[in-house]
Amino acid sequence: MLFNSYEFIFLFLPCAALGYFVCARYFSLESALGFLVLASLFFYGYWNPRYLLLIFFSIGFNFAVGRLLSGAGRHSKRALLIFGVAVNLGLLGYYKYANFFVDNLNNILGSNWNLGHIFLPLAISFFTFQQISYLVDARQGKTSEYNFLHYCLFVCFFPQLIAGPIVHHREIIPQFMRTENLSPKWSNIAIGVSIFAIGLFKKTVIADSLSAYVTPVYDADLAAINLDFFLAWGSTLAYTFQLYFDFSGYSDMAIGCARIFGIVLPVNFFSPYKSTSIIEFWRRWHITLSRFLRDYLYIALGGNQKGNVRRYVNLFLTMLLGGLWHGAGWTFVVWGGLHGSYLMVNHAWAKLLQLTGRDPGGLYSYRLFCWFLTFVAVVFSWAYFRAPTLDHANQVALAMLGMSGFELPAGLLARLGAAGEWLATIGVTSGFGGGAMLVTNYIWVFCATVFALFLPNVAQLFNDYDAVLYENDRAFRQVRASGGVSWGYNTRWAAAVSVAFVLGLMTLSQVSEFLYFQF
């Protein structure tokens, strides 16, 4: 069941909310939580009921290990944690990477081993990471759970089950225990529905529309199309914003759904394309995943405590594994390696500025250049993230570097007049057809750029109503203000949200899965 579907919007979500609050009012808190767990499991099993077998095992196993960790001695805790994490990663590795490993082994050895088709359980990457974080927190004494029902809710609460945000136990379960969340509040419903409508608009109107300019390059046989600089950049820029508005839209819808129940989820996106460095980008993009990689991988490898060389190695390895988490393919490994390299260069540059005592950050031209460099680096890396094979990604990347020529449709060059003649003199050739598609491609990219760079995000719009949780409030304090644009209980915002919701509903005929479902 998709957030962007009629059955979810008009049937499942209202029934889940109604059932939860009725149980809380006429029975008990535990019955309400039990109803929500059952509703969440129905939501998860809607695609394929056999998915439920794995999540049942995962919940039961991790709950048991967490209980043991809470009462074990220091040495026993270490062994239990290693065992628990190994089982979680073993399951993830089997379902997600077994075929990838065997295929590469066959290529090296010339063998023909075959494991058959291994279906990838929905959301396994997300609920595995979430439960690993719980086990680590349990070992460190940061959290403990002795109620199986509460633990089930922590893992499978439907708004954040499929694609995050990745939450900590201490962030979400205490909210369900608050008595004020046991009855519906019109303020929570208004805020939740408004955020959901904005997320729906992002997904169905913007992201799904941009997909039309991505598939002709990334899902086609490149030998059949004339891929050049402008087409490669147009398609990759379209994917850049498609991915952002698709996943950001999903996160907004998850935040909105949870808020209807009075639950506030962590912020997962904070206008990442406004970043002026790769370091800042990863503090704004998929924030809960970045937090997990930092806390449970980068720091576990030694972080920055063992010298600069080791720090750079740890950064690179963290991003390499972060890339592999997204998918079993060499394209994701290269994407992670690119971002690892970007971070190494970024940290080295920051260190150099510190040693020389220079701080050009006050110069607007310097900040603009840093933003442009960061954005171009991120866009270039998305070619590897999106392409189905490494060869396909390399061809797109080479075209983006100008290695496949520069071509514009003849009709478009003619309409450019003197500018078109000048472009012809510097090597831009003319082609036949595709002019309307190319123009609309870049118009959509321009509109998406305006949305992403110049409009406030959901966290900023609803800042006065505590729309999201911030792990480090100070990190976003300077940019939480929305420039005078703030959501409120008034007819103007009611009308704006209604328009966004209606436009989102009008495009449900092109229902498509969220891009991060495949990870």
Short mmCIF file of N, CA, C and O in Angstrom, two decimals, residues 336-396:
data_model
loop_
_atom_site.label_atom_id
_atom_site.label_comp_id
_atom_site.label_asym_id
_atom_site.label_seq_id
_atom_site.Cartn_x
_atom_site.Cartn_y
_atom_site.Cartn_z
N GLY A 336 29.17 5.78 -3.55
CA GLY A 336 29.68 5.96 -2.19
C GLY A 336 31.14 6.38 -2.18
O GLY A 336 31.54 7.22 -1.37
N GLY A 337 31.93 5.80 -3.09
CA GLY A 337 33.34 6.19 -3.17
C GLY A 337 33.53 7.64 -3.59
O GLY A 337 34.42 8.33 -3.08
N LEU A 338 32.68 8.11 -4.51
CA LEU A 338 32.75 9.52 -4.91
C LEU A 338 32.49 10.44 -3.73
O LEU A 338 33.23 11.40 -3.48
N HIS A 339 31.44 10.13 -2.96
CA HIS A 339 31.12 10.98 -1.82
C HIS A 339 32.16 10.86 -0.71
O HIS A 339 32.44 11.83 0.00
N GLY A 340 32.75 9.67 -0.56
CA GLY A 340 33.85 9.54 0.38
C GLY A 340 35.03 10.41 -0.02
O GLY A 340 35.64 11.07 0.82
N SER A 341 35.34 10.42 -1.31
CA SER A 341 36.42 11.27 -1.82
C SER A 341 36.08 12.75 -1.65
O SER A 341 36.94 13.56 -1.26
N TYR A 342 34.83 13.10 -1.94
CA TYR A 342 34.41 14.50 -1.76
C TYR A 342 34.62 14.95 -0.32
O TYR A 342 35.14 16.05 -0.06
N LEU A 343 34.22 14.09 0.64
CA LEU A 343 34.34 14.45 2.04
C LEU A 343 35.81 14.58 2.46
O LEU A 343 36.16 15.47 3.25
N MET A 344 36.66 13.71 1.93
CA MET A 344 38.08 13.80 2.25
C MET A 344 38.65 15.14 1.77
O MET A 344 39.38 15.82 2.51
N VAL A 345 38.33 15.52 0.54
CA VAL A 345 38.80 16.79 -0.01
C VAL A 345 38.24 17.96 0.78
O VAL A 345 38.96 18.93 1.10
N ASN A 346 36.96 17.88 1.14
CA ASN A 346 36.31 18.96 1.89
C ASN A 346 36.97 19.16 3.25
O ASN A 346 37.27 20.29 3.66
N HIS A 347 37.21 18.07 3.97
CA HIS A 347 37.86 18.17 5.28
C HIS A 347 39.30 18.67 5.15
O HIS A 347 39.77 19.45 5.99
N ALA A 348 40.00 18.21 4.11
CA ALA A 348 41.38 18.67 3.90
C ALA A 348 41.41 20.18 3.61
O ALA A 348 42.29 20.90 4.11
N TRP A 349 40.46 20.65 2.80
CA TRP A 349 40.39 22.09 2.49
C TRP A 349 40.08 22.90 3.75
O TRP A 349 40.68 23.95 3.99
N ALA A 350 39.15 22.41 4.56
CA ALA A 350 38.82 23.11 5.81
C ALA A 350 40.03 23.15 6.74
O ALA A 350 40.27 24.17 7.40
N LYS A 351 40.78 22.08 6.77
CA LYS A 351 41.99 22.04 7.61
C LYS A 351 43.03 23.02 7.10
O LYS A 351 43.70 23.72 7.90
N LEU A 352 43.18 23.11 5.78
CA LEU A 352 44.15 24.04 5.19
C LEU A 352 43.78 25.48 5.52
O LEU A 352 44.65 26.29 5.88
N LEU A 353 42.50 25.82 5.42
CA LEU A 353 42.06 27.17 5.76
C LEU A 353 42.31 27.47 7.23
O LEU A 353 42.70 28.59 7.59
N GLN A 354 42.12 26.47 8.07
CA GLN A 354 42.37 26.67 9.50
C GLN A 354 43.84 26.91 9.78
O GLN A 354 44.20 27.78 10.58
N LEU A 355 44.71 26.14 9.12
CA LEU A 355 46.15 26.29 9.34
C LEU A 355 46.68 27.63 8.82
O LEU A 355 47.60 28.20 9.40
N THR A 356 46.11 28.11 7.73
CA THR A 356 46.57 29.38 7.15
C THR A 356 45.88 30.58 7.77
O THR A 356 46.24 31.72 7.47
N GLY A 357 44.88 30.33 8.61
CA GLY A 357 44.17 31.43 9.26
C GLY A 357 43.27 32.22 8.34
O GLY A 357 42.89 33.34 8.65
N ARG A 358 42.88 31.62 7.23
CA ARG A 358 42.01 32.31 6.27
C ARG A 358 40.57 31.86 6.47
O ARG A 358 40.29 30.69 6.71
N ASP A 359 39.66 32.79 6.33
CA ASP A 359 38.23 32.48 6.44
C ASP A 359 37.46 33.30 5.41
O ASP A 359 36.93 34.37 5.71
N PRO A 360 37.41 32.80 4.17
CA PRO A 360 36.70 33.54 3.12
C PRO A 360 35.19 33.36 3.16
O PRO A 360 34.48 33.80 2.25
N GLY A 361 34.68 32.69 4.21
CA GLY A 361 33.26 32.39 4.28
C GLY A 361 32.38 33.62 4.31
O GLY A 361 31.18 33.53 4.02
N GLY A 362 32.94 34.76 4.66
CA GLY A 362 32.14 35.98 4.70
C GLY A 362 31.90 36.59 3.33
O GLY A 362 31.07 37.50 3.19
N LEU A 363 32.60 36.11 2.31
CA LEU A 363 32.46 36.65 0.96
C LEU A 363 31.31 35.94 0.24
O LEU A 363 31.28 34.71 0.14
N TYR A 364 30.36 36.72 -0.26
CA TYR A 364 29.22 36.14 -0.96
C TYR A 364 29.68 35.37 -2.20
O TYR A 364 29.17 34.28 -2.50
N SER A 365 30.66 35.89 -2.92
CA SER A 365 31.15 35.23 -4.14
C SER A 365 31.76 33.87 -3.81
O SER A 365 31.60 32.90 -4.57
N TYR A 366 32.45 33.79 -2.67
CA TYR A 366 33.06 32.52 -2.26
C TYR A 366 31.98 31.51 -1.91
O TYR A 366 32.05 30.33 -2.32
N ARG A 367 30.96 31.93 -1.16
CA ARG A 367 29.88 31.03 -0.79
C ARG A 367 29.11 30.56 -2.02
O ARG A 367 28.71 29.39 -2.11
N LEU A 368 28.92 31.46 -3.00
CA LEU A 368 28.23 31.08 -4.23
C LEU A 368 29.03 30.05 -5.00
O LEU A 368 28.48 29.07 -5.53
N PHE A 369 30.36 30.27 -5.08
CA PHE A 369 31.22 29.31 -5.77
C PHE A 369 31.18 27.95 -5.06
O PHE A 369 31.09 26.89 -5.72
N CYS A 370 31.22 27.96 -3.73
CA CYS A 370 31.18 26.71 -2.96
C CYS A 370 29.86 25.98 -3.18
O CYS A 370 29.84 24.74 -3.31
N TRP A 371 28.76 26.75 -3.22
CA TRP A 371 27.46 26.11 -3.48
C TRP A 371 27.46 25.46 -4.87
O TRP A 371 27.04 24.31 -5.02
N PHE A 372 27.94 26.20 -5.88
CA PHE A 372 27.93 25.68 -7.24
C PHE A 372 28.79 24.42 -7.36
O PHE A 372 28.37 23.42 -7.96
N LEU A 373 29.97 24.44 -6.77
CA LEU A 373 30.87 23.29 -6.82
C LEU A 373 30.24 22.09 -6.12
O LEU A 373 30.29 20.96 -6.64
N THR A 374 29.63 22.32 -4.97
CA THR A 374 28.97 21.23 -4.23
C THR A 374 27.82 20.65 -5.03
O THR A 374 27.69 19.43 -5.16
N PHE A 375 27.00 21.52 -5.60
CA PHE A 375 25.83 21.06 -6.34
C PHE A 375 26.25 20.25 -7.56
O PHE A 375 25.69 19.17 -7.83
N VAL A 376 27.22 20.73 -8.32
CA VAL A 376 27.69 20.02 -9.51
C VAL A 376 28.26 18.65 -9.13
O VAL A 376 28.00 17.64 -9.80
N ALA A 377 29.03 18.60 -8.03
CA ALA A 377 29.60 17.33 -7.59
C ALA A 377 28.51 16.33 -7.21
O ALA A 377 28.58 15.14 -7.55
N VAL A 378 27.47 16.81 -6.53
CA VAL A 378 26.37 15.94 -6.13
C VAL A 378 25.61 15.44 -7.36
O VAL A 378 25.30 14.25 -7.47
N VAL A 379 25.33 16.35 -8.30
CA VAL A 379 24.60 15.96 -9.51
C VAL A 379 25.39 14.92 -10.30
O VAL A 379 24.82 13.91 -10.76
N PHE A 380 26.68 15.14 -10.45
CA PHE A 380 27.51 14.19 -11.20
C PHE A 380 27.45 12.80 -10.56
O PHE A 380 27.36 11.78 -11.25
N SER A 381 27.47 12.75 -9.24
CA SER A 381 27.44 11.45 -8.56
C SER A 381 26.12 10.72 -8.74
O SER A 381 26.08 9.48 -8.73
N TRP A 382 25.03 11.47 -8.92
CA TRP A 382 23.73 10.82 -9.09
C TRP A 382 23.68 9.98 -10.36
O TRP A 382 22.84 9.06 -10.47
N ALA A 383 24.52 10.26 -11.34
CA ALA A 383 24.54 9.44 -12.56
C ALA A 383 24.85 7.99 -12.21
O ALA A 383 24.26 7.06 -12.80
N TYR A 384 25.75 7.77 -11.27
CA TYR A 384 26.09 6.41 -10.85
C TYR A 384 25.01 5.82 -9.95
O TYR A 384 24.78 4.61 -9.95
N PHE A 385 24.36 6.65 -9.17
CA PHE A 385 23.30 6.20 -8.29
C PHE A 385 22.10 5.68 -9.08
O PHE A 385 21.45 4.71 -8.69
N ARG A 386 21.82 6.32 -10.22
CA ARG A 386 20.61 6.00 -10.98
C ARG A 386 20.82 4.94 -12.06
O ARG A 386 19.93 4.15 -12.35
N ALA A 387 21.99 4.91 -12.66
CA ALA A 387 22.21 4.05 -13.83
C ALA A 387 22.08 2.57 -13.45
O ALA A 387 22.48 2.15 -12.36
N PRO A 388 21.53 1.75 -14.35
CA PRO A 388 21.34 0.32 -14.04
C PRO A 388 22.63 -0.48 -14.03
O PRO A 388 22.70 -1.51 -13.37
N THR A 389 23.64 -0.04 -14.78
CA THR A 389 24.92 -0.76 -14.82
C THR A 389 26.06 0.25 -14.77
O THR A 389 25.88 1.44 -15.03
N LEU A 390 27.24 -0.26 -14.47
CA LEU A 390 28.41 0.60 -14.40
C LEU A 390 28.77 1.15 -15.78
O LEU A 390 29.15 2.32 -15.91
N ASP A 391 28.65 0.33 -16.81
CA ASP A 391 28.94 0.80 -18.17
C ASP A 391 27.98 1.91 -18.57
O ASP A 391 28.39 2.91 -19.18
N HIS A 392 26.72 1.75 -18.24
CA HIS A 392 25.72 2.77 -18.54
C HIS A 392 26.07 4.07 -17.83
O HIS A 392 26.03 5.16 -18.42
N ALA A 393 26.43 3.97 -16.54
CA ALA A 393 26.78 5.16 -15.76
C ALA A 393 28.01 5.85 -16.34
O ALA A 393 28.07 7.09 -16.42
N ASN A 394 28.99 5.06 -16.75
CA ASN A 394 30.21 5.65 -17.32
C ASN A 394 29.91 6.42 -18.60
O ASN A 394 30.49 7.49 -18.84
N GLN A 395 29.02 5.89 -19.43
CA GLN A 395 28.66 6.58 -20.67
C GLN A 395 27.97 7.92 -20.38
O GLN A 395 28.25 8.92 -21.03
N VAL A 396 27.06 7.91 -19.39
CA VAL A 396 26.39 9.15 -19.03
C VAL A 396 27.39 10.14 -18.45
O VAL A 396 27.38 11.33 -18.78
#
